[in-house]
Structures are given as C-alpha cells and as structure tokens.
Short mmCIF file of C-alpha atoms and ligand atoms in Angstrom, two decimals:
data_model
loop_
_atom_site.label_atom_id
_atom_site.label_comp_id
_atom_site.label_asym_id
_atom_site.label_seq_id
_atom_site.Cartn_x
_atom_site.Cartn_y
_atom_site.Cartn_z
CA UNK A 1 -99.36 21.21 3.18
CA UNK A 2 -97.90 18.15 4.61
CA UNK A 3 -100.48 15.70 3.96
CA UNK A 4 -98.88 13.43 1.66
CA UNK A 5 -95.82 13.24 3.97
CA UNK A 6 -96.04 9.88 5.87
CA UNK A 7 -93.49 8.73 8.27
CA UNK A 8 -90.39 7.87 7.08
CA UNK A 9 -89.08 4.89 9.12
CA UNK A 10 -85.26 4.63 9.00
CA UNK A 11 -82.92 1.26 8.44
CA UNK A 12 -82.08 -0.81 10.73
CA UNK A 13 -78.52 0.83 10.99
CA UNK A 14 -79.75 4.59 11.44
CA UNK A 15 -82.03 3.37 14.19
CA UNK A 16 -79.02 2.07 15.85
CA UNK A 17 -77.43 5.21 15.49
CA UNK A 18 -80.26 6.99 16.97
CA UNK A 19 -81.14 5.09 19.85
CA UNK A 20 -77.26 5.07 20.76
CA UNK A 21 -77.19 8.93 20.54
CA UNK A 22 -80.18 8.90 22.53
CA UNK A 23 -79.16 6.82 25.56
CA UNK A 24 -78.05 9.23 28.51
CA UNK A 25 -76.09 6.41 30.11
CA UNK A 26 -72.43 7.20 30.43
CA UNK A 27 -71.13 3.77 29.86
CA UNK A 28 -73.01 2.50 27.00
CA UNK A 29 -70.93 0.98 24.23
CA UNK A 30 -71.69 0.83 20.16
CA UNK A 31 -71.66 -1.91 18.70
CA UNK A 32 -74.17 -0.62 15.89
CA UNK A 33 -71.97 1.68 14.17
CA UNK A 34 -69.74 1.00 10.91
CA UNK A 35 -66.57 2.35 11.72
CA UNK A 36 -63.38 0.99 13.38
CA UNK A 37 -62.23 2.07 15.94
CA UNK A 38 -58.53 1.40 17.85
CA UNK A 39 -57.77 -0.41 21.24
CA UNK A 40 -58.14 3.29 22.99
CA UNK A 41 -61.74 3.18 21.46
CA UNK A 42 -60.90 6.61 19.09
CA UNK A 43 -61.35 6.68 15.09
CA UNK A 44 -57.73 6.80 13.94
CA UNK A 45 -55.91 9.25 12.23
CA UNK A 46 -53.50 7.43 9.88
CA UNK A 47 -50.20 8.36 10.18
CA UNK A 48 -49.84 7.80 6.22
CA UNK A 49 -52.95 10.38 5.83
CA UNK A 50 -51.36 12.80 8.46
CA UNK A 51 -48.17 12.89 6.34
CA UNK A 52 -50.65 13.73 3.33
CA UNK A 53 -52.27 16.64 5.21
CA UNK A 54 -49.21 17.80 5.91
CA UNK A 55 -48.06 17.80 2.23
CA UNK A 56 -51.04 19.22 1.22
CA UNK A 57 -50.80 22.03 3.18
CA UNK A 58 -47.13 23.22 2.66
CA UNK A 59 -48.30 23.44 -0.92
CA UNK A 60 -50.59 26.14 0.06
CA UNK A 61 -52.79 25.79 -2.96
CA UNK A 62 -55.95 26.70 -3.83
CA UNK A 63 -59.81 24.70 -3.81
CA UNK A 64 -60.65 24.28 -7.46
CA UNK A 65 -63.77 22.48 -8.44
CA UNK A 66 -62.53 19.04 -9.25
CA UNK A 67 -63.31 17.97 -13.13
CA UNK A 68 -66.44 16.44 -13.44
CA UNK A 69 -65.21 12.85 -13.26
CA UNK A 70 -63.39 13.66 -10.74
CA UNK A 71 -59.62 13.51 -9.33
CA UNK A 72 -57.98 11.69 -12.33
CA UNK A 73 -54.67 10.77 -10.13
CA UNK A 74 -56.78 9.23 -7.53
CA UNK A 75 -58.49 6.72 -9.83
CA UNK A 76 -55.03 5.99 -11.85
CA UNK A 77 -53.14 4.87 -7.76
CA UNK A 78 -56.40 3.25 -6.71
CA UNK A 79 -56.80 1.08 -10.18
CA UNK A 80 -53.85 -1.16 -9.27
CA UNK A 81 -54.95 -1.76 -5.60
CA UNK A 82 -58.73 -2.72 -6.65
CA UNK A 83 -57.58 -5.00 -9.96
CA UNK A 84 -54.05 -5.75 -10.00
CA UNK A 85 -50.82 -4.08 -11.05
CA UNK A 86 -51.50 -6.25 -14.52
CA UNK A 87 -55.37 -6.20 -14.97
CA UNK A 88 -55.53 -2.20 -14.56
CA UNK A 89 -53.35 -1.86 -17.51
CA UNK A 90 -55.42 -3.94 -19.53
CA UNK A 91 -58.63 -2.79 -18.22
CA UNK A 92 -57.56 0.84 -18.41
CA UNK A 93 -59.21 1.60 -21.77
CA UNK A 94 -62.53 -0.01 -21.60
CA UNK A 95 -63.14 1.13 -17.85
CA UNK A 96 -65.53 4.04 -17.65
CA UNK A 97 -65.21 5.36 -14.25
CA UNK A 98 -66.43 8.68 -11.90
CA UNK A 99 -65.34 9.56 -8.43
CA UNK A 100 -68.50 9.60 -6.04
CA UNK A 101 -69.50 11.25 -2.96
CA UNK A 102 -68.37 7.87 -0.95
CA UNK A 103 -69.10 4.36 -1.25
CA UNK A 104 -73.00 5.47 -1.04
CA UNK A 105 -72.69 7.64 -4.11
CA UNK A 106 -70.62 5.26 -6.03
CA UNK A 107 -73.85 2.38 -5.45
CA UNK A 108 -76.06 5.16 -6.06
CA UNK A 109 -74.48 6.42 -9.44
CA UNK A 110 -73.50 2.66 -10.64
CA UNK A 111 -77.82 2.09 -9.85
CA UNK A 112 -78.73 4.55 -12.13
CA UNK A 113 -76.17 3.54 -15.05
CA UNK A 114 -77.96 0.44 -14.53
CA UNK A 115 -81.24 1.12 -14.77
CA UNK A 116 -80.01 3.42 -18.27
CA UNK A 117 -78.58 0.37 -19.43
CA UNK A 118 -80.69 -2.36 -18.59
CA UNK A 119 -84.24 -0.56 -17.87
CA UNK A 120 -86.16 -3.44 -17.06
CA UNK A 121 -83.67 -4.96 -15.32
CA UNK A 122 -84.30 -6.25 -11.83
CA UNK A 123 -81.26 -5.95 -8.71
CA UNK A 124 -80.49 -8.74 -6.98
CA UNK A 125 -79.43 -8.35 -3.48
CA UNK A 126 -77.97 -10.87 -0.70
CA UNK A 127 -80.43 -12.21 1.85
CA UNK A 128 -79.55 -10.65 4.27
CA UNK A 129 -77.59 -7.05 3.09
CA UNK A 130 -76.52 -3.60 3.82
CA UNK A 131 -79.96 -2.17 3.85
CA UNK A 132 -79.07 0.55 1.74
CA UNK A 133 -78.61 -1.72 -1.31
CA UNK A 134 -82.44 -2.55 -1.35
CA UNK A 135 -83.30 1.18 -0.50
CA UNK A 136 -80.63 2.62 -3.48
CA UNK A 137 -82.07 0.14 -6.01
CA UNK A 138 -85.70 1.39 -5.34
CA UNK A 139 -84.75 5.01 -5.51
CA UNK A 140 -83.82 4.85 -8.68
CA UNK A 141 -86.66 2.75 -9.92
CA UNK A 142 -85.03 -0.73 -10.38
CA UNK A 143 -87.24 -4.07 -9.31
CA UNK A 144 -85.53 -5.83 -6.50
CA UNK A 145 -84.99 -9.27 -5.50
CA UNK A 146 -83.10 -11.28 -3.20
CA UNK A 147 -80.86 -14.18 -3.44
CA UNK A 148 -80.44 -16.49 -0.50
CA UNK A 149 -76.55 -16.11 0.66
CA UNK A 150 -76.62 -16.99 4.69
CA UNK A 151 -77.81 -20.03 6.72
CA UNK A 152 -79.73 -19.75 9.64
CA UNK A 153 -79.60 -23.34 10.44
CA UNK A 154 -76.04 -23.73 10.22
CA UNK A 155 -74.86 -20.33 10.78
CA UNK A 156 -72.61 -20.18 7.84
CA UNK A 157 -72.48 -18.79 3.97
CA UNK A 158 -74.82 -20.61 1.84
CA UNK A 159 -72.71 -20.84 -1.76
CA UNK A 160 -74.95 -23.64 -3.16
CA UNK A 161 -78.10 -21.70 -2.22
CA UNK A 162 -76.80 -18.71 -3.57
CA UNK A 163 -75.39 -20.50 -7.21
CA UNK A 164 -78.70 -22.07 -7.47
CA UNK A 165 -80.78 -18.66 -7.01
CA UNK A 166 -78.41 -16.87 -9.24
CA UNK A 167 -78.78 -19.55 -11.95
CA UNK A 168 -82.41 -19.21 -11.96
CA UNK A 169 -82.12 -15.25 -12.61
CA UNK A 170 -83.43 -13.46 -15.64
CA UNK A 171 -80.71 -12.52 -17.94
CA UNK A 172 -79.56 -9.11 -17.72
CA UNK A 173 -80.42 -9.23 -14.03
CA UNK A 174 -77.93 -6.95 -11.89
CA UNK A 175 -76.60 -8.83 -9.11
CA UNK A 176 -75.24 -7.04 -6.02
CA UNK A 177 -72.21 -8.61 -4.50
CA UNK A 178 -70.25 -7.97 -1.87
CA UNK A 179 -66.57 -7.79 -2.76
CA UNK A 180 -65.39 -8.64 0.61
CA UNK A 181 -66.12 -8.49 4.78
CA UNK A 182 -69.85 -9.47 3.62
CA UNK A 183 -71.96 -6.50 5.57
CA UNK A 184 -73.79 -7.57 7.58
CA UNK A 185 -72.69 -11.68 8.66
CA UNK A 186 -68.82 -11.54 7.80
CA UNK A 187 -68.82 -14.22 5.39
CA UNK A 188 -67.15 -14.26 2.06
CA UNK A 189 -67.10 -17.17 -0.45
CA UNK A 190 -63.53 -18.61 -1.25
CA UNK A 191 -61.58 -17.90 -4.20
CA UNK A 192 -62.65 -21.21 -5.64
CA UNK A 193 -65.82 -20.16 -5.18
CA UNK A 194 -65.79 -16.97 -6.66
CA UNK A 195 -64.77 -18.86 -9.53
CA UNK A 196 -67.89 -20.70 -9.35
CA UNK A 197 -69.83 -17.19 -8.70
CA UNK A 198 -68.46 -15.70 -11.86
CA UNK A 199 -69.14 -18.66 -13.79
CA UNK A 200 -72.74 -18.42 -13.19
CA UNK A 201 -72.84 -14.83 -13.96
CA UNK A 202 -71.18 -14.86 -17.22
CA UNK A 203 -73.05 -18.07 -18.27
CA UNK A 204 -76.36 -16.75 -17.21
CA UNK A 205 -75.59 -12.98 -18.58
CA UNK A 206 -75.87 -11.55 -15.38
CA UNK A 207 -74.68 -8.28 -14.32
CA UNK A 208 -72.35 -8.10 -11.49
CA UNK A 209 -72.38 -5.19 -9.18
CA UNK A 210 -69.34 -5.34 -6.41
CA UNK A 211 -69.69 -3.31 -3.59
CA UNK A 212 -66.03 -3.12 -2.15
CA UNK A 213 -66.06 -0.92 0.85
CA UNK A 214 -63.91 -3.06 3.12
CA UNK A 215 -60.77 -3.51 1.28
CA UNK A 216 -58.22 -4.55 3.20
CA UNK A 217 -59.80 -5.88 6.39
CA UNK A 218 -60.65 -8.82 5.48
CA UNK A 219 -57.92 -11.28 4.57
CA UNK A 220 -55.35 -8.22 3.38
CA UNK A 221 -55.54 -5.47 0.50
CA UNK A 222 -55.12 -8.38 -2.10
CA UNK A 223 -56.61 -11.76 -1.26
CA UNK A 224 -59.69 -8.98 -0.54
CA UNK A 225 -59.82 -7.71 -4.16
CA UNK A 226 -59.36 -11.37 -5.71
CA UNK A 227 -63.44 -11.33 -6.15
CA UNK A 228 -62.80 -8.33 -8.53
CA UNK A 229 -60.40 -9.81 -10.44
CA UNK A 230 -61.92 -13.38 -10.71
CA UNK A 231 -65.22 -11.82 -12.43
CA UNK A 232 -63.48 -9.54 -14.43
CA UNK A 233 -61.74 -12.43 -16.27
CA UNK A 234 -65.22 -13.82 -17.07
CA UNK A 235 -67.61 -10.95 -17.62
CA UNK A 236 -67.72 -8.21 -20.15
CA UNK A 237 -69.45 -5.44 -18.15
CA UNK A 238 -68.92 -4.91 -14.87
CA UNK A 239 -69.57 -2.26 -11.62
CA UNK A 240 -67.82 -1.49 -8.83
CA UNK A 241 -68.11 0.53 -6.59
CA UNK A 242 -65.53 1.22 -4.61
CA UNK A 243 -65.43 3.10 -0.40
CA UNK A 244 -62.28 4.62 1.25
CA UNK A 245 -64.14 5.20 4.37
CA UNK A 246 -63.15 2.76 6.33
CA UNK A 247 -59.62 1.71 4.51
CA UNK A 248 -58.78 5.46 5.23
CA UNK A 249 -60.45 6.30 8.20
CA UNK A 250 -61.76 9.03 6.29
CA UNK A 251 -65.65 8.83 6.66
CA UNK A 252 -66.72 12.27 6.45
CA UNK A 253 -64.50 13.15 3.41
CA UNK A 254 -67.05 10.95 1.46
CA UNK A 255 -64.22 9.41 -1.25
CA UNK A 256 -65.69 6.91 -3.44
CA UNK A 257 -64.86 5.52 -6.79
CA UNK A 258 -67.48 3.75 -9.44
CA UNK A 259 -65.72 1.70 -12.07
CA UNK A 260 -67.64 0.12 -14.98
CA UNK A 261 -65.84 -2.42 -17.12
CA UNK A 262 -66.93 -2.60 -20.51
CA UNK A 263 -65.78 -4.45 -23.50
CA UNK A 264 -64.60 -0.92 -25.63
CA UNK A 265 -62.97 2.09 -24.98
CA UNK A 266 -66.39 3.37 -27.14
CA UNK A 267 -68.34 1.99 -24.76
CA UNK A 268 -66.58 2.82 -21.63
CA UNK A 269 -66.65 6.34 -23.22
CA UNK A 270 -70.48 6.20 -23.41
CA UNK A 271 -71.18 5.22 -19.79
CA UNK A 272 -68.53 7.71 -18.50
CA UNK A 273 -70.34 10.58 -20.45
CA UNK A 274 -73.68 9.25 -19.00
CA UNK A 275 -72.29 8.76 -15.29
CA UNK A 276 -70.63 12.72 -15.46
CA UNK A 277 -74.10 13.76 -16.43
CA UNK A 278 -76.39 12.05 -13.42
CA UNK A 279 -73.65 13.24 -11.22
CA UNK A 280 -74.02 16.71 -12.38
CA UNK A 281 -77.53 16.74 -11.85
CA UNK A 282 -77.43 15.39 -8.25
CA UNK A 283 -74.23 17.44 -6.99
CA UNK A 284 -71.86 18.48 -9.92
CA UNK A 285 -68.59 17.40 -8.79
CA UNK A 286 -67.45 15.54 -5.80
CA UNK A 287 -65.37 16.42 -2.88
CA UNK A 288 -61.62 17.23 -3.53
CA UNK A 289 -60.23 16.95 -0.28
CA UNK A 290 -60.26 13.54 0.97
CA UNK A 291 -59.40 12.42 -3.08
CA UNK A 292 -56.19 14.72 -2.56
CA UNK A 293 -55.01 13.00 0.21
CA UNK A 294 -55.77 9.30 -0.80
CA UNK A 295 -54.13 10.06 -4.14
CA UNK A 296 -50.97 11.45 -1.99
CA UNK A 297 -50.56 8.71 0.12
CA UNK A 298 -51.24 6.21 -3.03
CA UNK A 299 -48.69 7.99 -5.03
CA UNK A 300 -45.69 7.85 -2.96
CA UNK A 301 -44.46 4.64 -2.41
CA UNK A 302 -43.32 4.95 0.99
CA UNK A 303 -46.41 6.46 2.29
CA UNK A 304 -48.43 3.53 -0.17
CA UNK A 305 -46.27 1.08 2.26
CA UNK A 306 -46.76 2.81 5.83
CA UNK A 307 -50.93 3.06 4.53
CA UNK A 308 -50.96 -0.78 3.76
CA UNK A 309 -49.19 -1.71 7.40
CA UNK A 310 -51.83 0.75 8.99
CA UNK A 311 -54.75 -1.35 7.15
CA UNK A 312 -53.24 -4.53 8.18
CA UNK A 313 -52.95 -3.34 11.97
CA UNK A 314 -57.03 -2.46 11.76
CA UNK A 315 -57.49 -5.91 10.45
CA UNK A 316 -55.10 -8.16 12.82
CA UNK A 317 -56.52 -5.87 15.58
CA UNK A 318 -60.49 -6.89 14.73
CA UNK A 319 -59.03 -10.73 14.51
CA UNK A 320 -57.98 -10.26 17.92
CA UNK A 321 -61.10 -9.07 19.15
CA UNK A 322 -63.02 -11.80 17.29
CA UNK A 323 -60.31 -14.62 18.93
CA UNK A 324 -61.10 -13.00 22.67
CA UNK A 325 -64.57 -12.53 22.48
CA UNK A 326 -65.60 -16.31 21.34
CA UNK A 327 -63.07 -17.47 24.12
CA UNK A 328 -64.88 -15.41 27.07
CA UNK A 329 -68.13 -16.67 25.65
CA UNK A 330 -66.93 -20.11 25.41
CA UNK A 331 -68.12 -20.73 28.89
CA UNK A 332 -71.61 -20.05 28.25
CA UNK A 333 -74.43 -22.18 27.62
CA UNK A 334 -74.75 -20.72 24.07
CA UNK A 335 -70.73 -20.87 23.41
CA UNK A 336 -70.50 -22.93 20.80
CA UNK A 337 -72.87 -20.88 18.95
CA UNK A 338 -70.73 -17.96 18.87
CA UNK A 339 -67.44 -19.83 17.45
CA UNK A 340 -68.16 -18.56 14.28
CA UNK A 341 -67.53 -15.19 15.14
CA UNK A 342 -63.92 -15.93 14.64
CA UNK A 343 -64.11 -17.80 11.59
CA UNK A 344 -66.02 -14.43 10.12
CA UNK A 345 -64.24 -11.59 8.62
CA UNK A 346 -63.96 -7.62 8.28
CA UNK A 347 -65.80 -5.32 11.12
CA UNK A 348 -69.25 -6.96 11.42
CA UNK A 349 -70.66 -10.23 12.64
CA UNK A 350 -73.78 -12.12 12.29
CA UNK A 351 -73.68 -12.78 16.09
CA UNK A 352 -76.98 -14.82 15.99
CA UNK A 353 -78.27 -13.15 18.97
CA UNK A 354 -81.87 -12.58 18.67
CA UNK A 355 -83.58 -9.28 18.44
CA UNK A 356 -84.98 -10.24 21.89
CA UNK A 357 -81.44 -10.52 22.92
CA UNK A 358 -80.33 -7.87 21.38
CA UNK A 359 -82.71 -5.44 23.08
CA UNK A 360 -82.13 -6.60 26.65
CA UNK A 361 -78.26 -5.96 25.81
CA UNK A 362 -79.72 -2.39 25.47
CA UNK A 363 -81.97 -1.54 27.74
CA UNK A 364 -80.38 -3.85 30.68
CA UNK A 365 -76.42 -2.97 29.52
CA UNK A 366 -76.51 -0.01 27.66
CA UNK A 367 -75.20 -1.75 24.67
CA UNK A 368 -76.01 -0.96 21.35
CA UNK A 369 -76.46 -3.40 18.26
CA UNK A 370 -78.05 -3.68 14.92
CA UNK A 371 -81.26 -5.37 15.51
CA UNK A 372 -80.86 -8.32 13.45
CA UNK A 373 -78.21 -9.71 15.40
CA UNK A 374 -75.26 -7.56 13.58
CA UNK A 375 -71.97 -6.28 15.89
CA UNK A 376 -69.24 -4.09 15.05
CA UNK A 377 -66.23 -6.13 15.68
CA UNK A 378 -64.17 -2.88 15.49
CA UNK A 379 -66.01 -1.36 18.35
CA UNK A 380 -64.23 -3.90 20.64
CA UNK A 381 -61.25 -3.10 23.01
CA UNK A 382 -59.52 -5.00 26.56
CA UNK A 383 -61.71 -1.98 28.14
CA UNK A 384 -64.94 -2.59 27.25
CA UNK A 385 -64.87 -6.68 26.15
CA UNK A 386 -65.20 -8.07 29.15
CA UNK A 387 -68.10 -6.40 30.30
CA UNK A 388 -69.50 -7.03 26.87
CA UNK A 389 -68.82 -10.98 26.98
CA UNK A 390 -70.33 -10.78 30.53
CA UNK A 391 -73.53 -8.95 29.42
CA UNK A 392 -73.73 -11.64 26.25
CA UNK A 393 -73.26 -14.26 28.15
CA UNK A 394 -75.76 -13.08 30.65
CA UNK A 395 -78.65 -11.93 27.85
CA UNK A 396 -77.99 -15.25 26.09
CA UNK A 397 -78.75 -17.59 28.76
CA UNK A 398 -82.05 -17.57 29.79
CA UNK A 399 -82.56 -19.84 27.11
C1 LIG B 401 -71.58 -2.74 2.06
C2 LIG B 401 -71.37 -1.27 2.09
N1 LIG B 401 -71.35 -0.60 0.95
C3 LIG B 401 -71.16 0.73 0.92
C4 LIG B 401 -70.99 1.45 2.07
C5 LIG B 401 -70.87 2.94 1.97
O1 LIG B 401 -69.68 3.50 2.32
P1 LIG B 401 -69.50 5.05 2.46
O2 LIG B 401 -69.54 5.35 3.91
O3 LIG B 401 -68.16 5.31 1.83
O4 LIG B 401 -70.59 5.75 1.73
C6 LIG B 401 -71.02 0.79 3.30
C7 LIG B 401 -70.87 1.55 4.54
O5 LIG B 401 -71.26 1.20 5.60
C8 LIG B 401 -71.21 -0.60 3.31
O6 LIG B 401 -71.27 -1.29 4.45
#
C-alpha cells in the first residue's frame, strides 16, 4: 500500500535536530537549533510573560475558540511594534490580516494568498535561505527562484547582486525577504539600502514578502522593523509575516501574525475573507493561549517596557557571544576569516566553516551545526565557548 511513498529527506535544519537528539554523548553542544538560549544555557521564561500567566490565570476564564481571524487585541498591540505608532494608523484600514499557527503558518497562509492572487506568479527566495521558504512555496504550487544575496568570496551581503537579480524579475514576481537577522548568514542590508530594495520592487511591480521572525535581536525592536516600514512607503501590496517565537520565548505556543497591505479597505476585506477561509480548511482557528499572553504583556505599558528590556538583554547577550568568540579564534590560522561573525546580526551566523569542518566538529567534539556552515549564536555561554573556540580552532586548521 506504500508503494508510492518514497523517502522523505528532511532540511538541513531538522537533520541537525536529529542527529543532535541522536548523539549519546553527554557533553555535546547545539549549535543547530533556532532558539536562544541564556548564559545558564536554559530557554527563558520572560519575566514580562510570567506576569501575563499570572494575570491570565487569576481571571480564571474559560478556552473559547478564538474568532476565525484570530485574537483581534493581539494584532491591534503588535501593529505599532511591526510598522510604527504612525504607519499602523494609516495602514489600519487597508491591512487584511489573520493570526497563524507561528511564523511557519503565517509564510504558509501569506503563500497561498499569493498564489490566489498572482497564480502564475513565481517566489523569489535569497541564495542562501531558511529552507522552509523554498519548501512552503512548492507546497502550495508556486514556481521558485532564487536571487543571489551572500558572497562567498568576500564573505559579506551582496546588495548589488541582489538589486541586479531583482531588477531582472518578472513583474508580479513575489519576492521573499527577510525583515531582519537574515536566517541563515546574519546579514541585513542598511536602511539606505532598503531604500534601494524597495525602489526596485515598486519600480519593477514586484511583490514583497517579509518574513520578520527576529524582531528585536537584531539592532533593537525598531531599527529591526525599519525594512517594513521603508517598503510600505513604496509598495501598494504587501506580506508579512510576522513570528513571536523567539521575541517571546514562546516556541511551542505557535503565535504568528500575517499582515497584507493593500491599497483599500475593499481589498484588504477581500484577502482577509480569503485568508479566514484557507485557514479554516487547514486548522480552523489558531491557538489562543500564547496570543493571550503576548496581547497582555503588549497591552500594559509597564509590562510592554519590562518585555522590550528582556528582548534587548537576548540581543546584547548574542553580541557578546559574537565579540568573544571571534577574539578566541583570533589566534588561529583561519582568524581573520571569522571576524565577520561579529559584524553579523540576530542568532545565526554564516560561520564559513565547511561541511567537512562542520562534520569533524561533530563526530570528533560532539558539536552540532547546520551543515552549510550555519551556528546558533544564542547557543553560546562562558561554559561551553571555550571549548567551542578550541574545537573550531582545532577543526579549522588542518588547512
Ligand atoms: C526566517 C524564519 N522565518 C520563519 C520562522 C518560523 O518561526 P516559527 O517558529 O514561529 O514558526 C523561522 C524559524 O526558525 C525563521 O527562521
């Protein structure tokens, strides 16, 4: 009965995941993974979400479905933080928008508004990306290209490369960016760059797509949102799709948020009916819990302003760990290749160890990467980062 059942191979993140899981070894460290993690090497609770629970609680109230579109109150507090206490009042009206089962469901949902909208429409994706861009575009059906965004040679964001491939795209062609803390290499282009980016994509009628997932850890909750706002000055429709996993530390809660900017309140009307109705089809509603709290903390301003300290802690704490790591590998033969680890934002590097390297780091260490060369920053603590410079410097130098 299983005959037309090949092997299905997983992404190069999930096979991370896996071979982590699967390694006996006591001390092995993971630096595959996508989540932070503090200087005692736990997943934090927020104190700001703690406070929320808390609330929550006392109120001793009951587990409704949530409407179809999900928790109205979270996406009226988390407007302002993704485009500005001034553009979210303007934008309010013509911005169709659904709450998702996480960032996943919010790329997912946004795909196949997409491919309603635009049916022959092919995605453009980053060279190189979070694999499950490329796998979420196919899914639903969509052609998918790629447009170049990283430098091998030079180790660094290539923005001409990437203006001159997105200038040659078809019209109506939906282009997948990454908001901020590019997953996988850490680099994001400049404001004055994203200026350039949007210019391109309105003059070209492209369609942009922002995946935001790491808001706040890159250069802070607003200079990391600034891509949103620049296109949305320039372009009349518009997705993004917004994670709390990380911002929260909230993973398995699965809160995400799709917004789609149109140019009418008729229209955003439209794609909100359409985006209620593939939602209902794949899982109804979405998850009220983890919306319930978010909305909480967003909608008190005291908890709003413990939240946005929190954030800021994860992201001066990954800096740290970026700074210490490319001084203990300073030493080694390779050093200077690794000094843009520091320069590179948000929990992931391109390290630009090989896959070679990266495998001896596993088998001979017991440390775990992504096999193109990608580590999680936020994995990083005074415990563990010296033996992990020491193991980088040794895998690195037989070269
Ligand atoms: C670029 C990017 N988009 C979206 C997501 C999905 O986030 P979530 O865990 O909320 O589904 C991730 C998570 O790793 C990501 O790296």
């Amino acid at each position: 009965m299983l005959i037309n059942l090949s092997p299905t191979p997983p992404d190069a993140v999930m096979l991370a995941a896996r071979l982590f899981a699967e390694d006996p070894r006591p001390h092995k460290v993971n630096l595959g993974i996508g989540m932070y993690y503090d200087e005692e090497g736990r997943i934090p609770q927020l104190a700001a979400v703690r406070e929320a629970d808390h609330r929550l609680r006392s109120r001793n109230r009951p587990w409704p479905y949530l409407p179809a579109e999900g928790l109205v109150d979270l996406k009226n507090k988390a407007m302002p933080v993704v485009f500005g206490e001034d553009q979210a009042d303007d934008l309010r009206r013509r911005t169709a928008w659904i709450q998702t089962v996480g960032g996943t469901g919010a790329v997912r949902i946004g795909a196949e508004l997409a491919r309603a909208i635009a049916p022959d429409a092919m995605a453009s994706i980053s060279d190189p990306s979070w694999p499950n861009h490329e796998a979420i575009f196919r899914a639903v059906g969509a052609r998918v290209s790629s447009y170049r965004y990283y430098d091998v040679e030079s180790c660094d964001i290539d923005v001409d490369g990437m203006l001159e491939d997105l200038g040659r795209l078809p019209r109506g062609t939906v282009v997948v960016l990454h908001g901020c803390c590019h997953n996988p290499t850490g680099f994001d282009p400049t404001p004055a760059q994203w200026n350039h980016i949007a210019q391109v994509l309105a003059d070209h009628g492209l369609i942009p797509f922002i995946d935001l997932a790491y808001q706040g850890f890159g250069e802070g909750l607003e200079a990391d949102a600034q891509s949103v706002r620049i296109i949305a000055q320039s372009c009349n429709l518009i997705f993004v799709s917004v994670s709390f996993s990380k911002s929260f530390s909230l993973y398995g809660e699965r809160v995400g948020l799709l917004f789609v900017v149109t140019e009418s309140e008729a229209q955003a009307a439209l794609v909100g009916e359409r985006a209620r109705a593939v939602s209902r089809a794949l899982y109804s509603s979405a998850p009220s819990n983890g919306a319930l709290l978010i909305a909480e903390v967003l909608g008190d301003p005291q908890l709003k302003t413990t939240w946005i300290d929190e954030l800021d802690a994860m992201r001066r704490r990954i800096l740290l760990m970026r700074a210490e790591l490319v001084d203990q590998l300073a030493g080694g033969n390779r050093g200077a290749n690794f000094a843009p680890i520091k320069a590179q934002r948000g929990l992931f590097s391109y390290s630009g160890l090989t896959r070679t390297e990266i495998e001896r780091l596993r088998v001979d260490h017991a440390i775990h990467a992504v096999g193109d060369g990608r580590i999680c920053l936020a994995a990083l603590n005074a415990g563990n980062l010296p033996s992990v410079a020491a193991a980088i410097r040794q895998v690195s130098s037989r070269h």
